[in-house]
Short mmCIF file of C-alpha atoms and ligand atoms in Angstrom, two decimals:
data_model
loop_
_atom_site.label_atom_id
_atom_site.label_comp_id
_atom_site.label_asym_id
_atom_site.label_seq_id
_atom_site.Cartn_x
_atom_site.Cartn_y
_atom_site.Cartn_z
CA UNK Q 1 15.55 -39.05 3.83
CA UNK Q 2 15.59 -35.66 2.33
CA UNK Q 3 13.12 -33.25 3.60
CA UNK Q 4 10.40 -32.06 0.35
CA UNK Q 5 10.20 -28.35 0.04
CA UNK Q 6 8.79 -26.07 -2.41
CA UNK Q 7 10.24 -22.31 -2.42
CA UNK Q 8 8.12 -19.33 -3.06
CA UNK Q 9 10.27 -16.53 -4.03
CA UNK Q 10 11.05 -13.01 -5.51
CA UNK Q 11 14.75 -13.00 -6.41
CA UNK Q 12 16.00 -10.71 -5.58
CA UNK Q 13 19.50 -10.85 -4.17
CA UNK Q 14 18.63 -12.36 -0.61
CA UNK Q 15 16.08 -14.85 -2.56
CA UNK Q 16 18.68 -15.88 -4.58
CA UNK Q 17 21.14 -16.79 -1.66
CA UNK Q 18 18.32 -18.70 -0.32
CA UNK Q 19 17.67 -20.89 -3.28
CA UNK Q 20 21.05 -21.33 -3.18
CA UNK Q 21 21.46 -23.09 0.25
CA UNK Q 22 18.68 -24.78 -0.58
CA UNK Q 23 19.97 -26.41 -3.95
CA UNK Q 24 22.98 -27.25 -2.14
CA UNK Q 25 22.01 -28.94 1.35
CA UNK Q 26 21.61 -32.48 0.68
CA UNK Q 27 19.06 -32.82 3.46
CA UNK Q 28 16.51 -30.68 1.13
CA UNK Q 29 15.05 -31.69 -1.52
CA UNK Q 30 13.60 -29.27 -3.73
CA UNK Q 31 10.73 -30.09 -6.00
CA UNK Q 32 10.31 -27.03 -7.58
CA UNK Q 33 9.91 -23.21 -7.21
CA UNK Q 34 7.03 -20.66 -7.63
CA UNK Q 35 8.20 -17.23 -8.44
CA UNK Q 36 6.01 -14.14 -7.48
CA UNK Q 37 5.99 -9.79 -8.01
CA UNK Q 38 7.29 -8.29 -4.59
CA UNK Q 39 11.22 -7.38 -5.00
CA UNK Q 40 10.76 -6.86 -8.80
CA UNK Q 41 7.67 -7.38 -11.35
CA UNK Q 42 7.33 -11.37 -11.77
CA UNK Q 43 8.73 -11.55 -15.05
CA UNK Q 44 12.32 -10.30 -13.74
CA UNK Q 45 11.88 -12.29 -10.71
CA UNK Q 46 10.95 -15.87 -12.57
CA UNK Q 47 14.03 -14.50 -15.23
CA UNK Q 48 16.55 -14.12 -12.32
CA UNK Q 49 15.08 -17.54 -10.88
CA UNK Q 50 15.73 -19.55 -14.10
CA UNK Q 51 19.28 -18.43 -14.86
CA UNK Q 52 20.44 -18.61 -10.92
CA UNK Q 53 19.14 -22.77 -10.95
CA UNK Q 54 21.12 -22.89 -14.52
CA UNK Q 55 23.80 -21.01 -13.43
CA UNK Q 56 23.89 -24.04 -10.22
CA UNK Q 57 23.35 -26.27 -12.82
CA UNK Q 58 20.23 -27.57 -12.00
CA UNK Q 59 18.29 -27.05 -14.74
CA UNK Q 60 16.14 -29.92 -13.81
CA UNK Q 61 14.56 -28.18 -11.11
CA UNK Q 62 10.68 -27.06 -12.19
CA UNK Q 63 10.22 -23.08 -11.99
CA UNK Q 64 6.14 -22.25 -11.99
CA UNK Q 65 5.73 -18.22 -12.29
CA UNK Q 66 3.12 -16.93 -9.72
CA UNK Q 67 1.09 -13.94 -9.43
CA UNK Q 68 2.08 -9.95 -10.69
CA UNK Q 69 0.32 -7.76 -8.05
CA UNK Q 70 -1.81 -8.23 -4.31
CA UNK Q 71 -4.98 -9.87 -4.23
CA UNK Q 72 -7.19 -7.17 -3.22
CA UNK Q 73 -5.14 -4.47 -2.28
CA UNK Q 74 -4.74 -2.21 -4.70
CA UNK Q 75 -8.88 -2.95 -6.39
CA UNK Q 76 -10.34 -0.04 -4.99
CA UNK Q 77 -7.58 2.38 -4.91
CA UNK Q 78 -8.26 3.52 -1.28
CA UNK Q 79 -5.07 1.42 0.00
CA UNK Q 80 -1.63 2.90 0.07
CA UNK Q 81 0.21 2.89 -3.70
CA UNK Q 82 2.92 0.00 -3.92
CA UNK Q 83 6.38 1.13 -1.88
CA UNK Q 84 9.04 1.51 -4.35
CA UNK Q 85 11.02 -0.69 -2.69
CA UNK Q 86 13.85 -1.32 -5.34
CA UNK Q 87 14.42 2.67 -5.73
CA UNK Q 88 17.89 2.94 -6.59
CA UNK Q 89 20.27 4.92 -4.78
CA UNK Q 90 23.34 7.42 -6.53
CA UNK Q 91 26.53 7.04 -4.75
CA UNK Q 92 29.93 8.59 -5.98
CA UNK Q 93 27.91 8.60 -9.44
CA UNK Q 94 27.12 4.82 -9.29
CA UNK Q 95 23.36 3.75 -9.32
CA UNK Q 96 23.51 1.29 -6.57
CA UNK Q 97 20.17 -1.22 -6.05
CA UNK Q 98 19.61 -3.79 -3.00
CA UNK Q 99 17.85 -6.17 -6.25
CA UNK Q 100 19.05 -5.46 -9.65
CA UNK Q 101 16.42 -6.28 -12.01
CA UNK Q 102 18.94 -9.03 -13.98
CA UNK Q 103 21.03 -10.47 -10.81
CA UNK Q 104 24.38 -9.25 -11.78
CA UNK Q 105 26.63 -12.88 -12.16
CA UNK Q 106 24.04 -14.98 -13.80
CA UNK Q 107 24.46 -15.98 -17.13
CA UNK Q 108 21.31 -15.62 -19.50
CA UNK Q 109 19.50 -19.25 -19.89
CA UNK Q 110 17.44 -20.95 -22.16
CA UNK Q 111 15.67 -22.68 -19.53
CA UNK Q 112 11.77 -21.11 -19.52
CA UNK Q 113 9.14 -21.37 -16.61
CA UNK Q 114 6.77 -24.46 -16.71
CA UNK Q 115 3.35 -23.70 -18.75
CA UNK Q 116 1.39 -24.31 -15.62
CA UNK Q 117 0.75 -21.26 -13.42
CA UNK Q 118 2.50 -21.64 -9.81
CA UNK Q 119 -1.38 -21.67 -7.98
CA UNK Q 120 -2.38 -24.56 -9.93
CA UNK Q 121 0.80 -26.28 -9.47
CA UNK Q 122 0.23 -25.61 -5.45
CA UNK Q 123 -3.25 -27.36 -5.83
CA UNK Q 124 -2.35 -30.07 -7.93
CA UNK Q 125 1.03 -31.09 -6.75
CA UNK Q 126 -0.27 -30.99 -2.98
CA UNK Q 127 -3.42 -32.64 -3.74
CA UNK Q 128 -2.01 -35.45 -5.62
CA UNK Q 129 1.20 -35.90 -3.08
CA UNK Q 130 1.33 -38.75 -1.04
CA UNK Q 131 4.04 -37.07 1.57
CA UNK Q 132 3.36 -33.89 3.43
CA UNK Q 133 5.80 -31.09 2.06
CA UNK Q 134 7.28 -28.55 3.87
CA UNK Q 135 6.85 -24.59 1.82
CA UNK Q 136 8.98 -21.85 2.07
CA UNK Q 137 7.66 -18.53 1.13
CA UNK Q 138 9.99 -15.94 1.09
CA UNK Q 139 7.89 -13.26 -0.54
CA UNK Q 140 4.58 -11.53 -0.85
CA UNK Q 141 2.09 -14.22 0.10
CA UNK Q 142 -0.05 -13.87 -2.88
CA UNK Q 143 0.63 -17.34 -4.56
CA UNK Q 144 -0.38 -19.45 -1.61
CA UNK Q 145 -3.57 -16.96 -0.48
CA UNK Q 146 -4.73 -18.04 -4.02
CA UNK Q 147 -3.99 -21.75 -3.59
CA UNK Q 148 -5.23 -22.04 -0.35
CA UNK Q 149 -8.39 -19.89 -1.51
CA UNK Q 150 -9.13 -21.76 -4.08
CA UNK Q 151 -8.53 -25.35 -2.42
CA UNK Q 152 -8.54 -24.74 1.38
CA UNK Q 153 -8.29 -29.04 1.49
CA UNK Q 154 -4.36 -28.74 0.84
CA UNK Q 155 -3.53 -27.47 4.10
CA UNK Q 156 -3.82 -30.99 5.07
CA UNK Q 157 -0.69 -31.89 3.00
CA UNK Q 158 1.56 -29.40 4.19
CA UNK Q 159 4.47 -30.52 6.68
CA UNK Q 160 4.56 -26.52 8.22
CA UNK Q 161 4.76 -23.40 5.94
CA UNK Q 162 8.06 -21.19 6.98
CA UNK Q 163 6.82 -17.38 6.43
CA UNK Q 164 9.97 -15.07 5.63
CA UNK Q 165 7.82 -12.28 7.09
CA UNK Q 166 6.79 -10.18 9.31
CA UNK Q 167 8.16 -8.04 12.60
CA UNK Q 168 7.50 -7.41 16.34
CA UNK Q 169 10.19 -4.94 17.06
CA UNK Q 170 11.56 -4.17 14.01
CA UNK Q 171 10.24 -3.07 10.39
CA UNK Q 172 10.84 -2.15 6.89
CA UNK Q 173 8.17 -0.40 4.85
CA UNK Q 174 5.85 1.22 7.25
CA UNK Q 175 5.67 2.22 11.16
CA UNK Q 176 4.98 -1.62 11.68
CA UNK Q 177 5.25 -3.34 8.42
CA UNK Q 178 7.45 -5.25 6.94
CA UNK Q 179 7.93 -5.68 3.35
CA UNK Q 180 6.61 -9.50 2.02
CA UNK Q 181 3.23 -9.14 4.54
CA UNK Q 182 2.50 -5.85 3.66
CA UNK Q 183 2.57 -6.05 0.06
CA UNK Q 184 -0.33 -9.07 0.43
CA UNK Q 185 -2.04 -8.54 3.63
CA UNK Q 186 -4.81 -9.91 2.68
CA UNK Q 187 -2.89 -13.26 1.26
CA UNK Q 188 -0.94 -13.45 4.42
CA UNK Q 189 -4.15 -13.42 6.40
CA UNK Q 190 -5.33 -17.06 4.54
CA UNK Q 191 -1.81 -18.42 5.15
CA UNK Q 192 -2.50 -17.59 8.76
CA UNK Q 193 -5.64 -19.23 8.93
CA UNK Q 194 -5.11 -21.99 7.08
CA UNK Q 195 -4.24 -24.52 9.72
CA UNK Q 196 -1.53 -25.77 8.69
CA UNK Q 197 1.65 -25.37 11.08
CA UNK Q 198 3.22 -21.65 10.68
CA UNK Q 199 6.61 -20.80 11.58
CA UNK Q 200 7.34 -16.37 10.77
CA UNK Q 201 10.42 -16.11 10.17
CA UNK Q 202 10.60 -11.85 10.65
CA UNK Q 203 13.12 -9.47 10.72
CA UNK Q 204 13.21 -9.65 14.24
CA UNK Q 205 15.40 -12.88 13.87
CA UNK Q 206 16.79 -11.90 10.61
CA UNK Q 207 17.92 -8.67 11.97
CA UNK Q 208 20.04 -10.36 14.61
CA UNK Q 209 21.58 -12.91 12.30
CA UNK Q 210 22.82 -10.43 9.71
CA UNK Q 211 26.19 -10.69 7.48
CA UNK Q 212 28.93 -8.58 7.66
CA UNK Q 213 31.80 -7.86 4.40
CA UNK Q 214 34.38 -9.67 6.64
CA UNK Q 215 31.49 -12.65 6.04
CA UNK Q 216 31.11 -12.19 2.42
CA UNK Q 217 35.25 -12.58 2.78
CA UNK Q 218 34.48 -15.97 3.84
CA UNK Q 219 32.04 -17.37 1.48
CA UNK Q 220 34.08 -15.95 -1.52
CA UNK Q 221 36.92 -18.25 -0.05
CA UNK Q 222 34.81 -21.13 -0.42
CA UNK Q 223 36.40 -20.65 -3.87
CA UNK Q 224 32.97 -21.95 -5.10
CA UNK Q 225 30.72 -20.24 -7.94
CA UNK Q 226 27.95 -20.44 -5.10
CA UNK Q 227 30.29 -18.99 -2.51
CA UNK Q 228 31.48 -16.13 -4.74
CA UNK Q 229 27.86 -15.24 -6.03
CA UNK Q 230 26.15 -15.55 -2.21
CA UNK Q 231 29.07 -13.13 -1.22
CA UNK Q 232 28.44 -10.28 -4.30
CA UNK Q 233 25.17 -10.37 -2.94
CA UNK Q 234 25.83 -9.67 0.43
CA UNK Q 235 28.53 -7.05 -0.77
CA UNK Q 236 25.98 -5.13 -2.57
CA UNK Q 237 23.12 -5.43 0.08
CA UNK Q 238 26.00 -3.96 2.52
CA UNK Q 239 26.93 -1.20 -0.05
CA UNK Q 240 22.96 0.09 -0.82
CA UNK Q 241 21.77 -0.27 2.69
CA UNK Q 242 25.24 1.84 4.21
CA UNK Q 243 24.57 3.99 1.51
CA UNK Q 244 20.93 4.73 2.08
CA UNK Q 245 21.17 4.69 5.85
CA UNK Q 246 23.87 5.68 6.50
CA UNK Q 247 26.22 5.45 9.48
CA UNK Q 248 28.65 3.33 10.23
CA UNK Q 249 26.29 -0.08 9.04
CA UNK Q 250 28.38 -2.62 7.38
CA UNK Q 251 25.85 -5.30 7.67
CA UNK Q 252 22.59 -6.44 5.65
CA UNK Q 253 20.29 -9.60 7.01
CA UNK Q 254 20.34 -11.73 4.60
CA UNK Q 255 16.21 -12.94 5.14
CA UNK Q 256 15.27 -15.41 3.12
CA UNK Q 257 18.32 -17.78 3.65
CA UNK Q 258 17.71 -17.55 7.38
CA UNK Q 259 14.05 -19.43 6.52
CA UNK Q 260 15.56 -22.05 4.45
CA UNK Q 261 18.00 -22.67 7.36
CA UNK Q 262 15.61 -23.04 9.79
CA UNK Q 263 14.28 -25.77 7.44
CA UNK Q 264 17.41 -27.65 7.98
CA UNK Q 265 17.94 -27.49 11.08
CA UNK Q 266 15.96 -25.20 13.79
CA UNK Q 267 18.55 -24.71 16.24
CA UNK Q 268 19.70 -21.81 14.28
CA UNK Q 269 16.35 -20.23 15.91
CA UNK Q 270 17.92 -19.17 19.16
CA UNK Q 271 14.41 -18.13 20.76
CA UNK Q 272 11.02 -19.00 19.23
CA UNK Q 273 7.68 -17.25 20.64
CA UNK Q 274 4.25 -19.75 20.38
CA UNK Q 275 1.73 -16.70 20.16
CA UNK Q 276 -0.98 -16.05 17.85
CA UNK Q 277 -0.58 -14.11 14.87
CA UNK Q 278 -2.90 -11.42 13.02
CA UNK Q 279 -2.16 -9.53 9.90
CA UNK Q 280 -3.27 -5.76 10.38
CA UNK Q 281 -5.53 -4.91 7.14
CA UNK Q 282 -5.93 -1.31 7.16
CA UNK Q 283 -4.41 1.98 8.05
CA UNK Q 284 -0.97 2.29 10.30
CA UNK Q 285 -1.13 -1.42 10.98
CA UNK Q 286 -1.77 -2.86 7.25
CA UNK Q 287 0.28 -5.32 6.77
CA UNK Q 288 1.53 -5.72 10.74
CA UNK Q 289 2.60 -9.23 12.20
CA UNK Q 290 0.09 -8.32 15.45
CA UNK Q 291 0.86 -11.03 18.72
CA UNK Q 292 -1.80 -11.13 20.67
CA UNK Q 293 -0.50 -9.92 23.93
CA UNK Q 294 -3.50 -10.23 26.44
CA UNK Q 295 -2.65 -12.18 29.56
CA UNK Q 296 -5.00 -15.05 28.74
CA UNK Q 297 -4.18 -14.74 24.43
CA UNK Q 298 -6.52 -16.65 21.95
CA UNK Q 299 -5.24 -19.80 20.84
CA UNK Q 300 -1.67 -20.26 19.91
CA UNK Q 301 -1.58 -20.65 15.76
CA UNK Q 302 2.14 -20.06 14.85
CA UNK Q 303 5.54 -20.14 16.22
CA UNK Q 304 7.25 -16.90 15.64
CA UNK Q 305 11.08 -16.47 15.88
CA UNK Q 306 12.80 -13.81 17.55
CA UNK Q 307 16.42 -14.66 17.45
CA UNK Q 308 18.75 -16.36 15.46
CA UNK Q 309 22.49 -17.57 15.29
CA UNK Q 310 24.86 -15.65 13.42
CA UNK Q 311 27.42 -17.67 14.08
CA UNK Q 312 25.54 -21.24 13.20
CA UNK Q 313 23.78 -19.23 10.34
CA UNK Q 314 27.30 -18.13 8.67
CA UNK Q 315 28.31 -21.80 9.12
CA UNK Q 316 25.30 -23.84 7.60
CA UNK Q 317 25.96 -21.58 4.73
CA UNK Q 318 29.86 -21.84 4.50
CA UNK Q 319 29.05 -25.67 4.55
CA UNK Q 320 26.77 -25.51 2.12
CA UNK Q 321 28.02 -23.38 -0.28
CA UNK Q 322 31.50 -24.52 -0.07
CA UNK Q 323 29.59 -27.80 -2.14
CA UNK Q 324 29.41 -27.62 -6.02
C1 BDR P 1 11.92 -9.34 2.58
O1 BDR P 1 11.51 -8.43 1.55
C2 BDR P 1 12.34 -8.58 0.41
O2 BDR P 1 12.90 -7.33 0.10
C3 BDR P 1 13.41 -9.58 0.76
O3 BDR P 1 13.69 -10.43 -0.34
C4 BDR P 1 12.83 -10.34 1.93
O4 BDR P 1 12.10 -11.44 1.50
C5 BDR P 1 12.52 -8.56 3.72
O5 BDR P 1 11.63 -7.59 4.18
CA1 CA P 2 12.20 -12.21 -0.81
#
């Protein structure tokens, strides 16, 4: 029987391959997906959301917008201002983005969001669901810190929650932050707490899994609309991150996908810490994935990968995408 997931994203061009591999792996099924601000304000992120599920041709899937800004970050005004993540970059005259606010590919859709905001749907889908479901947030937390604020008693039917998030070695928007758990400490903090099973995905695994162009060459011979799209995306992550780092990098982790394939199948996680997890809330660590390293650590509370697959990653999505 198919696995029940709901995806939490902010597409985004590594949301959007996500989604993607999740449409098309017939051991998923997908009962709908929450959009939320983090890669782009919510309005662009639901937009590129509804035309990518048209464009799949599952229009039949149930899109519930989510929240436009943090919690409680930004209330006071003491915090740091949001990181302009999605600052564009000028290369040989060419603006070049890692997200383009319309996902270049998509065709525009007359498919809308549902009328019912994406932290009610949490609350009521979950508390009226006979079978545990398994979520997959792949962006700032904020939707489920609000759900699981407001009705703490839905924990209860939640299979495991799969955080794209976080970093031990590695980060993206601070000294020790990465981008999805620093935008909503404060959001990722109730997700950590609330019981259910938590599996962080950070960049830490994502990093190691990470596509090349010679792998984008592969998907686009899938000679699939999913295969060509997933592989423009990875092109163009490539292109902005080469250009704004520089170097000889030809290769962008591709996040977000790497959670929904650890949903299908976890031996793409080549090694898996069981640690407990903090979120730093303030100064250099806001927004940090802190372990608890002391020789006798508090109680395990998550599992938190380190490594990953390229090779099984690249495949799962070859298989996948190479469906229409
Ligand atoms: C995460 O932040 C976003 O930019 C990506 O979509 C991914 O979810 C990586 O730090
Ligand atoms: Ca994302």
């Amino acid at each position: 029987m198919a696995k029940k997931v709901i995806l939490d994203v902010d597409t985004g061009s590594d949301d959007a391959v996500a989604i993607i591999e999740a449409l098309r792996c017939p051991d998923l099924e997908v009962v709908a997906i929450c959009t939320v601000w983090g890669n782009l304000d919510v309005p662009y992120t639901t937009e590129n959301t509804l035309r990518l599920v048209s464009s799949l041709g599952r229009k039949d899937i149930p899109v519930y917008m989510g929240c436009g800004t943090a919690m409680v970050k930004y209330l006071d005004g003491s915090r740091t201002p949001p990181v302009k993540e999605n600052q564009p970059i000028i290369k040989d005259g060419k603006e070049l983005h890692i997200h383009y606010q319309e996902l270049e590919g998509l065709a525009p859709t007359d498919k809308k969001a549902e009328k019912m905001d994406a932290v009610s749907f949490y609350v009521n889908y979950l508390r009226a669901s006979k079978e545990k479901v398994t979520l997959i947030p792949v962006g700032p937390l904020t939707n489920l810190g609000e759900a699981f604020s407001i009705a703490p008693d839905i924990a209860d039917k939640v299979e495991e929650i799969v955080i794209m998030g976080g970093g031990d070695e590695i980060a993206n928007v601070s000294c020790c932050a990465e981008a999805n758990i620093w935008h909503d400490p404060e959001a990722a903090e109730i997700v950590a707490r609330c019981g259910a099973p938590v599996l962080w995905i950070p960049l830490d695994a994502t990093h190691s899994a990470a596509l090349t162009i010679e792998d984008a060459k592969k998907l686009r011979e899938l000679g699939t609309f999913a295969g060509d799209f997933a592989a423009l995306m990875v092109e163009q992550r490539v292109e902005f991150e080469s250009a704004s780092i520089g170097g000889d990098k030809n290769n962008s982790a591709i996040h977000d996908a790497l959670a929904v394939a650890a949903v299908i199948d976890r031996s793409v996680l080549t090694d898996v810490l069981t640690c407990n997890v903090h979120i730093g809330l303030k100064g250099f660590s806001e927004g940090e994935t802190i372990i608890d390293r002391r020789c006798i650590p508090d109680k395990a509370n998550c599992q938190f990968a380190r490594r990953a697959s390229k090779e099984k990653f690249l495949s799962m999505l070859c298989d996948y995408l190479g469906r229409e």
